[in-house]
Tab-separated table of C-alpha atoms and ligand atoms in Angstrom:
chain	number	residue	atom	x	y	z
P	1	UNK	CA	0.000	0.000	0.000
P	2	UNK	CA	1.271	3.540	-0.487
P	3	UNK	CA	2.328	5.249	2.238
P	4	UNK	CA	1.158	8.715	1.206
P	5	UNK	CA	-2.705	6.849	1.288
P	6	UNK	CA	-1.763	6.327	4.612
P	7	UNK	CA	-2.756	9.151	7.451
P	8	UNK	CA	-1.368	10.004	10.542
P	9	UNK	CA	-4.385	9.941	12.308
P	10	UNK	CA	-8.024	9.206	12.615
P	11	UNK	CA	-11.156	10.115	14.003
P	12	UNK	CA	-14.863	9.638	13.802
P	13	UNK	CA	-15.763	12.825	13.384
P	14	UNK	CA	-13.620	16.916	12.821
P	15	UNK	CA	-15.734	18.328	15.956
P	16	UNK	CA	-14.553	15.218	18.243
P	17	UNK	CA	-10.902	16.585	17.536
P	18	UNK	CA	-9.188	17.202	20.772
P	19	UNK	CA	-8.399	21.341	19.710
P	20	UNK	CA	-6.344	21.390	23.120
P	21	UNK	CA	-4.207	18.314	22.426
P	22	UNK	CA	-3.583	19.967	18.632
P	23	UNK	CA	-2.289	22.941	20.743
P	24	UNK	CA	0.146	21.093	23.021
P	25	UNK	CA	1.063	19.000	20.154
P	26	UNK	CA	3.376	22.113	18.883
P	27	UNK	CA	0.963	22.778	15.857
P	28	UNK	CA	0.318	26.066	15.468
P	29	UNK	CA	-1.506	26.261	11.835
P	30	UNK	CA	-4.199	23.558	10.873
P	31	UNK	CA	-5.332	23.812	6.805
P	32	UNK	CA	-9.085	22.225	7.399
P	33	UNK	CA	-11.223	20.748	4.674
P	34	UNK	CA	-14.962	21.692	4.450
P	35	UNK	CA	-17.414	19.687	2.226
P	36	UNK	CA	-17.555	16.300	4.250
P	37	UNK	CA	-15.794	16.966	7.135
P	38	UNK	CA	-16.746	20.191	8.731
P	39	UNK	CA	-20.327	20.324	6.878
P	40	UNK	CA	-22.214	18.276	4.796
P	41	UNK	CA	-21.546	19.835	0.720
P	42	UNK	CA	-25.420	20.611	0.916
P	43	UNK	CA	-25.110	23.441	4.117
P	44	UNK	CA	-24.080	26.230	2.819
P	45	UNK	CA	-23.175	27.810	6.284
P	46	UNK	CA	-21.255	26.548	9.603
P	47	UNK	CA	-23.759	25.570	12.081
P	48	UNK	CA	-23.425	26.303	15.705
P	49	UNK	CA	-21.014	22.893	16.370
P	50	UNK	CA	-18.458	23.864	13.679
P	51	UNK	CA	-18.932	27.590	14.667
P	52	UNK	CA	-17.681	26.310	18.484
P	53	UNK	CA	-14.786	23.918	17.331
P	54	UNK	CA	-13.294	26.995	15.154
P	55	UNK	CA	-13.239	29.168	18.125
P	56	UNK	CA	-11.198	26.685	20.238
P	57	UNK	CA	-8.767	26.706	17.655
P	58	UNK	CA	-8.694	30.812	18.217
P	59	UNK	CA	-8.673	30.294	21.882
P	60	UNK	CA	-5.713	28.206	21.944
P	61	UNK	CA	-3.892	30.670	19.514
P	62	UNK	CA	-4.282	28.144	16.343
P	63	UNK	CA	-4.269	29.531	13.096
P	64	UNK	CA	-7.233	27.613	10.935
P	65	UNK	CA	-7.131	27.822	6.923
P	66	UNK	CA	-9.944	26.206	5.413
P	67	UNK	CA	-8.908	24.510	2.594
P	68	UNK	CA	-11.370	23.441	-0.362
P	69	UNK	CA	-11.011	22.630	-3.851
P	70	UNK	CA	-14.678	23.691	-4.416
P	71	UNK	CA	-15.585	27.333	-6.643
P	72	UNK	CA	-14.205	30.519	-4.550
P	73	UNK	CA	-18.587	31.634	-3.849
P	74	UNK	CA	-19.093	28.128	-1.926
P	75	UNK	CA	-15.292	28.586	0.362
P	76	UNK	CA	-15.286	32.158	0.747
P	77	UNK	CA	-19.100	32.118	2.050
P	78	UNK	CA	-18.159	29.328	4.550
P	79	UNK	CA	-14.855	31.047	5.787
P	80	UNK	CA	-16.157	34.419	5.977
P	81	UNK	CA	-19.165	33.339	8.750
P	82	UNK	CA	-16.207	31.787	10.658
P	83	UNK	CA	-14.065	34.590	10.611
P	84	UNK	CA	-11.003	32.788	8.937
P	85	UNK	CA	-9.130	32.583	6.434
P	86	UNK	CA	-9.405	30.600	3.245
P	87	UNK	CA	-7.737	28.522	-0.366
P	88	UNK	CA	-10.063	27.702	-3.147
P	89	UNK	CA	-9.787	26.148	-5.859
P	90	UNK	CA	-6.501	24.000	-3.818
P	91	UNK	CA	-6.282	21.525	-6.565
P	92	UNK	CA	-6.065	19.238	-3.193
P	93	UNK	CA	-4.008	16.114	-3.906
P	94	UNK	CA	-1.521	18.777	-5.314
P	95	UNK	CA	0.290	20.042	-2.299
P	96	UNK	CA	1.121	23.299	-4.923
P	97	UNK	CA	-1.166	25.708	-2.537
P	98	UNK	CA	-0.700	24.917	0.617
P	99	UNK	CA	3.067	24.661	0.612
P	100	UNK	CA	2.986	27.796	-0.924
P	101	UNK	CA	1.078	29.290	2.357
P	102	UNK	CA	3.326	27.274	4.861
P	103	UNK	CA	6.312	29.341	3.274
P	104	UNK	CA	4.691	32.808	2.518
P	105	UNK	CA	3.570	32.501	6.281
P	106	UNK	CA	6.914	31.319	7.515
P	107	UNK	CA	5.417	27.683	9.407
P	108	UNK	CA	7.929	25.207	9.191
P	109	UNK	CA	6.304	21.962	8.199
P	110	UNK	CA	6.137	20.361	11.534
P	111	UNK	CA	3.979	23.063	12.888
P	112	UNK	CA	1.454	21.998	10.283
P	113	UNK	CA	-2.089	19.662	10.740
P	114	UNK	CA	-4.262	18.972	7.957
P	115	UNK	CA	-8.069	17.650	8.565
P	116	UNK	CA	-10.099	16.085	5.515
P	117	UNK	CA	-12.493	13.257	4.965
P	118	UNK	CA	-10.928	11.977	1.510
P	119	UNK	CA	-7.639	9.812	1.480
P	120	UNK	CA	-7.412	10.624	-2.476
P	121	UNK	CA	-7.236	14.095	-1.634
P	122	UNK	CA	-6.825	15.224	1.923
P	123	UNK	CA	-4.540	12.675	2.994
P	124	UNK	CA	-2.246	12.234	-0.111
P	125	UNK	CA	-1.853	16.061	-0.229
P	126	UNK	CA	-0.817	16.072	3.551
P	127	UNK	CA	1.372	13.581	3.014
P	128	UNK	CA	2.942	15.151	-0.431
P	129	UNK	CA	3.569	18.276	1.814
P	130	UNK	CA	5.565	16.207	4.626
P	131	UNK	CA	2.873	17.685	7.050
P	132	UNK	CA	0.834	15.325	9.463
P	133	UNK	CA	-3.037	14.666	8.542
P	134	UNK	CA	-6.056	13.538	10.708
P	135	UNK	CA	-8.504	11.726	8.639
P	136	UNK	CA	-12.509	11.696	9.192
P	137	UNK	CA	-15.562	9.961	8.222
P	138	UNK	CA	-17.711	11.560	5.670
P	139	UNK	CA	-20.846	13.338	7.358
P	140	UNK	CA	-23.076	13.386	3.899
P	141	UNK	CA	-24.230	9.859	3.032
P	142	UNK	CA	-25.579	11.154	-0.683
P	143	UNK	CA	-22.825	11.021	-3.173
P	144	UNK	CA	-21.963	13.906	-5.291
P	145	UNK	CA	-21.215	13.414	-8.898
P	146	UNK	CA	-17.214	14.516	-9.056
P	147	UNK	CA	-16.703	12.888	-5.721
P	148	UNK	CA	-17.836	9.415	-6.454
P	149	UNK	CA	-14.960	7.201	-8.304
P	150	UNK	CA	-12.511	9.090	-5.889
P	151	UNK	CA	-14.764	7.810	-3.049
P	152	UNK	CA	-14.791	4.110	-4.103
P	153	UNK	CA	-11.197	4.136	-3.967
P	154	UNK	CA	-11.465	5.727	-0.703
P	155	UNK	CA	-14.149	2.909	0.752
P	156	UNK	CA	-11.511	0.187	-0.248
P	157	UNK	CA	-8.309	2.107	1.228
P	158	UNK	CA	-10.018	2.676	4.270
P	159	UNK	CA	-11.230	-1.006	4.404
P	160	UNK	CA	-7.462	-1.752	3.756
P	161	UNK	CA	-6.110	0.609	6.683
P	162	UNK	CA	-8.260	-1.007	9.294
P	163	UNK	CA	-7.654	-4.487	8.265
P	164	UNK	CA	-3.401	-3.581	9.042
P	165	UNK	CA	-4.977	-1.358	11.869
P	166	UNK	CA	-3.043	1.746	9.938
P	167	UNK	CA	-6.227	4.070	11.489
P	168	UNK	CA	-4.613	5.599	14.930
P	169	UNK	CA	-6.890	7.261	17.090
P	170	UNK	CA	-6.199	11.007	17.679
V	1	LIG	MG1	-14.090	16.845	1.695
């Protein structure tokens, strides 16, 4: 199996995510994905759950990016009710964006968390960029058209990474 398929963490859901444990971890900027793992890609706007888990990243002086490759309208929308700042259009598994940000914003790479629901994309570009990645389970069980071969591949490498137990708790 590829090791870049492979993340360095899991868990059930982006609002179970220890934001304290993040802190004392050393990170200090987390890139966060939004369709699937912070809302479902039919809510158009943070609901009060995501709206509390982004401001324990600002309480424990965390820098959140969200990080989409969905249309500028859909990210900037999202970002702008959570008061952060935001990528569209990342071309997520290309690391291109994001490493460009890490630099520009002088974070080496340790420093760095990514959080996504889609190995193909999320995980792979973490990995591409050397920076650590805590995978999630998809919140939206209806399947969106330009999402759904990269999901079957993502059903049978998460089938794979439990099977060698590859899936470490956060
Ligand atoms: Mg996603």
């Amino acid at each position: 199996m590829n090791k870049n398929y492979i993340p360095t963490w899991y868990c059930d859901k982006a609002i179970h995510i220890d934001v304290l444990k993040i802190a004392n971890q050393g990170f200090k900027l987390v890139f966060c994905d939004i369709d699937n793992t912070l809302v479902s890609p039919f809510v158009k706007h943070p609901n009060e759950e995501v709206k509390k888990f982004v401001q324990l990243f600002k309480e424990n002086h965390l820098k959140l990016v969200i990080i989409s490759n969905n249309k500028e309208e859909r990210v900037q929308t999202f970002a702008q009710d959570l008061e952060v700042e935001y990528i569209y259009e990342a071309k997520k598994p290309n690391p291109k964006k994001l490493l460009q940000y890490i630099h520009e914003h002088h974070y080496q790479e340790h420093e760095v968390l990514a959080i996504g629901d889609q190995i193909m994309t999320d995980v792979l570009c973490a990995n591409r960029a050397h920076i650590s990645v805590i995978l999630v389970d998809k919140l939206e069980k209806k399947e969106q058209f330009i999402t759904f071969f990269p999901r079957r591949l993502d059903i049978f490498y998460r089938k794979k990474l439990k099977k060698k137990n590859l899936l470490r708790n956060f």
